[in-house]
PDB file of C-alpha atoms in Angstrom:
ATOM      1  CA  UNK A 222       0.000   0.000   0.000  1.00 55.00           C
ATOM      2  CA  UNK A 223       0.996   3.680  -0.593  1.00 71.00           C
ATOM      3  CA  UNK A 224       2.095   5.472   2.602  1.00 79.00           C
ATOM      4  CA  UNK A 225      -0.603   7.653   3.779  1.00 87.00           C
ATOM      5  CA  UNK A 226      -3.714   5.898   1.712  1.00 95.00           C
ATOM      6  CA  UNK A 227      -6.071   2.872   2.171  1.00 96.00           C
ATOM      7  CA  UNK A 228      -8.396   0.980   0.128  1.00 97.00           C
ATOM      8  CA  UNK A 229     -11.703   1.612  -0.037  1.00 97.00           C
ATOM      9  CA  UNK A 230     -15.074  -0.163  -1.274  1.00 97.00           C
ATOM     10  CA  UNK A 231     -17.437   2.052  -3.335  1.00 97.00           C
ATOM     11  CA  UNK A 232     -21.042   1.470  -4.631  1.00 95.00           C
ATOM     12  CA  UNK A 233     -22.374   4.067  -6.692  1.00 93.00           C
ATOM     13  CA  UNK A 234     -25.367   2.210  -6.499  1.00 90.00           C
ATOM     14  CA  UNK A 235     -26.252   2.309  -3.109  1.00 91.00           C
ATOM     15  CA  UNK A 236     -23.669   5.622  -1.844  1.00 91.00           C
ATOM     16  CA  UNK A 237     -21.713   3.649   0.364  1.00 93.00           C
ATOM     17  CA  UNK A 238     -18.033   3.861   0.891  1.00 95.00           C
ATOM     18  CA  UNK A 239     -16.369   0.933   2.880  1.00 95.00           C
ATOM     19  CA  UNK A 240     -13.537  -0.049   4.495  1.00 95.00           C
ATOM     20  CA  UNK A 241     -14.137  -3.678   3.921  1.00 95.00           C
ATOM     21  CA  UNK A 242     -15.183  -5.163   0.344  1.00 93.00           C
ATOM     22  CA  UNK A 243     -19.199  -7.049   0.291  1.00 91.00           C
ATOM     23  CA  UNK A 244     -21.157  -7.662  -2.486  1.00 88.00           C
ATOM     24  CA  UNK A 245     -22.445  -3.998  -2.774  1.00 87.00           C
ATOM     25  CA  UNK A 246     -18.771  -2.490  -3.221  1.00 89.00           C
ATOM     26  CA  UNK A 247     -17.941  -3.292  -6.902  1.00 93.00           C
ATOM     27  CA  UNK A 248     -14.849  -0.802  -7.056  1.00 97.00           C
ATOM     28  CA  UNK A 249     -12.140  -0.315  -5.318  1.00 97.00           C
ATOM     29  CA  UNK A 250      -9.952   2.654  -5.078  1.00 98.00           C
ATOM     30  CA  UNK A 251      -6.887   3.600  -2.953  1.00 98.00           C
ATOM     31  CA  UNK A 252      -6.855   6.995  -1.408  1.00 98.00           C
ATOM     32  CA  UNK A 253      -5.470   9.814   1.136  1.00 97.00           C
ATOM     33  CA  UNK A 254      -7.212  11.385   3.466  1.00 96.00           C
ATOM     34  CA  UNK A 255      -8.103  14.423   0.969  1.00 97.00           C
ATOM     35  CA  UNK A 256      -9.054  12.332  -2.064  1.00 97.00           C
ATOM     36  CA  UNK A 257     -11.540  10.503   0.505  1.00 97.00           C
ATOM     37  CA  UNK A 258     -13.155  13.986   1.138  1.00 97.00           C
ATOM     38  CA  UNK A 259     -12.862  14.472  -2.583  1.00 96.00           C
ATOM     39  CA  UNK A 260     -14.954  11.314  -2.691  1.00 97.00           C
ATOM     40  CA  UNK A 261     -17.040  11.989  -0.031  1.00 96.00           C
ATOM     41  CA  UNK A 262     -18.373  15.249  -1.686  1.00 94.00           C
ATOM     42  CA  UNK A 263     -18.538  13.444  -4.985  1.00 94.00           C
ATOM     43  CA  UNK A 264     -20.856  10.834  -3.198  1.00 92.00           C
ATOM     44  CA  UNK A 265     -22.657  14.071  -1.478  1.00 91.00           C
ATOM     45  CA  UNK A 266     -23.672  15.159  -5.125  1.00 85.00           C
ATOM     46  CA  UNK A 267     -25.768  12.001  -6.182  1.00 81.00           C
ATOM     47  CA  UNK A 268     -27.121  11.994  -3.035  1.00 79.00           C
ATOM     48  CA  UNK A 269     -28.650  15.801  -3.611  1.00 75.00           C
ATOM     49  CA  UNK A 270     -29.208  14.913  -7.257  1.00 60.00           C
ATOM     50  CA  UNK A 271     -31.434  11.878  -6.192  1.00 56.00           C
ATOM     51  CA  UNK A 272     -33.502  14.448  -3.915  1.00 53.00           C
ATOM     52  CA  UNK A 273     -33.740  16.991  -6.907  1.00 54.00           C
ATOM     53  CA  UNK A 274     -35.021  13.835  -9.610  1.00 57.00           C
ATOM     54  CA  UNK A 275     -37.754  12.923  -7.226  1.00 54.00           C
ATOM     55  CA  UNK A 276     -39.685  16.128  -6.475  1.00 53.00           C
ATOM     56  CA  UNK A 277     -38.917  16.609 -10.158  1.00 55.00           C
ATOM     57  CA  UNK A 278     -39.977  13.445 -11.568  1.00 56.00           C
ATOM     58  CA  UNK A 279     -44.098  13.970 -10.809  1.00 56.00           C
ATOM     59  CA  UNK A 280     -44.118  16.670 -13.385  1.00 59.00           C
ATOM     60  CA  UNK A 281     -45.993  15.104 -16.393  1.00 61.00           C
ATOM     61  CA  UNK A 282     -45.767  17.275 -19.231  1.00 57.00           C
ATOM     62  CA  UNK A 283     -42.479  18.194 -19.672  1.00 57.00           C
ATOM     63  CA  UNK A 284     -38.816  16.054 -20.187  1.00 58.00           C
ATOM     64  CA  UNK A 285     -36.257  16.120 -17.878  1.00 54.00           C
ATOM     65  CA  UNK A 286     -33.842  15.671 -20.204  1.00 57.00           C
ATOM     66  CA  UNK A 287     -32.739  19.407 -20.608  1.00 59.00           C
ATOM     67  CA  UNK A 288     -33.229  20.315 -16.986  1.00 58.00           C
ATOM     68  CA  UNK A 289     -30.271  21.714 -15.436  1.00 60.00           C
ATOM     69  CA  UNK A 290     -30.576  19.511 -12.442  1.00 58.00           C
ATOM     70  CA  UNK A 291     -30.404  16.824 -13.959  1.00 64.00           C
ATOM     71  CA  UNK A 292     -27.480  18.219 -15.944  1.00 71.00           C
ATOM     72  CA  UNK A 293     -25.539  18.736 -12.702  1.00 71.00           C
ATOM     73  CA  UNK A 294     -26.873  14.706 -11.580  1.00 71.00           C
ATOM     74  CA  UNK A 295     -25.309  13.611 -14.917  1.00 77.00           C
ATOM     75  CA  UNK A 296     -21.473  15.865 -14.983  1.00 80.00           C
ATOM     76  CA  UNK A 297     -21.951  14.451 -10.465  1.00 84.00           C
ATOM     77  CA  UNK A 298     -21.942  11.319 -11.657  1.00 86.00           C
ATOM     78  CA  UNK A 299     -19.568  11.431 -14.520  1.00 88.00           C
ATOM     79  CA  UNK A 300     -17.060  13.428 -12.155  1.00 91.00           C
ATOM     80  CA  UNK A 301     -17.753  10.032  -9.475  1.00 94.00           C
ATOM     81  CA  UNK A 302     -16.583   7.300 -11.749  1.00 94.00           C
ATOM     82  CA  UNK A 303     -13.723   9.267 -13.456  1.00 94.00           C
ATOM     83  CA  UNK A 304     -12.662   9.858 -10.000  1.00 96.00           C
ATOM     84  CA  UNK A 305     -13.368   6.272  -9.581  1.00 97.00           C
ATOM     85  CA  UNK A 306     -11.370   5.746 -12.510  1.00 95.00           C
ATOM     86  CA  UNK A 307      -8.324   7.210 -11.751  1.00 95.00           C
ATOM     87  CA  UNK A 308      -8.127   6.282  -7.997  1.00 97.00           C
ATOM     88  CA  UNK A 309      -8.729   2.710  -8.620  1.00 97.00           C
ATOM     89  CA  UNK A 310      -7.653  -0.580  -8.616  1.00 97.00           C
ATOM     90  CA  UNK A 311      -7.041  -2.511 -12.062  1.00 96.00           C
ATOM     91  CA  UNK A 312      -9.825  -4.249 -11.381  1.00 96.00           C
ATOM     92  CA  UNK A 313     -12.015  -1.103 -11.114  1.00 96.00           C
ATOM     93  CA  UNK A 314     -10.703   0.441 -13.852  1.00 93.00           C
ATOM     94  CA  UNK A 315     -11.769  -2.609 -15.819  1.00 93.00           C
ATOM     95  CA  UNK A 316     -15.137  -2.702 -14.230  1.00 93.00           C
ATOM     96  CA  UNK A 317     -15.697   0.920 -15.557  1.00 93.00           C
ATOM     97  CA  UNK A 318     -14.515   0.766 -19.382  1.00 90.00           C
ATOM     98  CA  UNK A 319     -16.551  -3.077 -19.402  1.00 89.00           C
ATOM     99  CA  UNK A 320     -19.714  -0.742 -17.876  1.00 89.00           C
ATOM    100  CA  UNK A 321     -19.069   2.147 -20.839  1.00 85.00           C
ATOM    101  CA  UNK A 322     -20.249   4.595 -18.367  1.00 82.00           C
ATOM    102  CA  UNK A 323     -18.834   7.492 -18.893  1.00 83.00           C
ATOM    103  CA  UNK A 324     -18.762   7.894 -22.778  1.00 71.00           C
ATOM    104  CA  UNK A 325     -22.916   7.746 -22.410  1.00 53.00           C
ATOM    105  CA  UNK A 326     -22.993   9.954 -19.556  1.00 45.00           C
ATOM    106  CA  UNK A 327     -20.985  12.562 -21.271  1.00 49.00           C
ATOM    107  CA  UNK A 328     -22.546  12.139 -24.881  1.00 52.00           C
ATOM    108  CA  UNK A 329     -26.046  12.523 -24.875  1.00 50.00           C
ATOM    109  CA  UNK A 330     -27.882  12.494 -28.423  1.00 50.00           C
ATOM    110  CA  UNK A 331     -30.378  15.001 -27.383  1.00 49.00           C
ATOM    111  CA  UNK A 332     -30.575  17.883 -29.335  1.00 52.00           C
ATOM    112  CA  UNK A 333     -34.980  18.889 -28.897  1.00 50.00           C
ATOM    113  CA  UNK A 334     -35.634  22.587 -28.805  1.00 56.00           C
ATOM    114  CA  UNK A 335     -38.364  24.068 -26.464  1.00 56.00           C
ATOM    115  CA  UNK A 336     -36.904  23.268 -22.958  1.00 53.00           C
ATOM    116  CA  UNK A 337     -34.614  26.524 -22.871  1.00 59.00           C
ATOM    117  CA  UNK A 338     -37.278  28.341 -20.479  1.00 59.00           C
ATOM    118  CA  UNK A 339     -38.600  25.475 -18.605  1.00 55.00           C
ATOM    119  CA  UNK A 340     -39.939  26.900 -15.544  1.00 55.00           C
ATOM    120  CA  UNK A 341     -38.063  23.342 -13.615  1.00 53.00           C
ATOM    121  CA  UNK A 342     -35.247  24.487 -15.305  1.00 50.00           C
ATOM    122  CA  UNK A 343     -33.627  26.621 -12.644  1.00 47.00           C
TER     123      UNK A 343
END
């Protein structure tokens, strides 16, 4: 181990970080004490964007998909598994190019006008 970091256990899915690995910690990274804050605020992010997608999810008649909450959900989560990326193991690494993740979260194919003024998009 590198002096002055430890290996962690991360799930995206459920916004856990570990100390020990168990079947909901796919990736592992190895950290300092900074890049675990760095992680840790990362983490923070999904969590808010989570909040934010379900008070905005009841609203029927208009997408989503050019709301800039859910524009700051998508770059959160992109940020998490580059940081993911570049902290972990070769095993994580892996994980994330087999998953594809972060080409589709940083190449969307929408390109629909009307959603510039969306009153949800604040």
């Amino acid at each position: 181990m590198q002096e002055g970091k430890q290996h962690l256990y991360v799930s995206v899915t459920h916004n856990l970080i570990e100390r020990t690995r168990n079947e909901s910690t796919p990736f592992e990274v190895l950290v300092d004490d900074g890049q675990l804050a760095t992680l840790q605020d990362l983490m923070k992010v999904l969590e808010e964007g989570d909040d934010y997608s379900l008070q905005r999810a009841p609203v029927p008649y208009k997408s989503a998909d050019h709301d800039d909450g859910n524009e700051r959900l998508t770059d959160g989560v992109t940020m998490l598994y580059t940081f993911l990326y570049d902290h972990g193991t070769t095993e994580t690494r892996q994980a994330i190019e087999d998953m594809d993740v972060l080409p589709k979260l940083q190449n969307t194919d929408y390109d629909d006008p009307g959603y510039e003024n969306s009153p949800m998009n604040k």
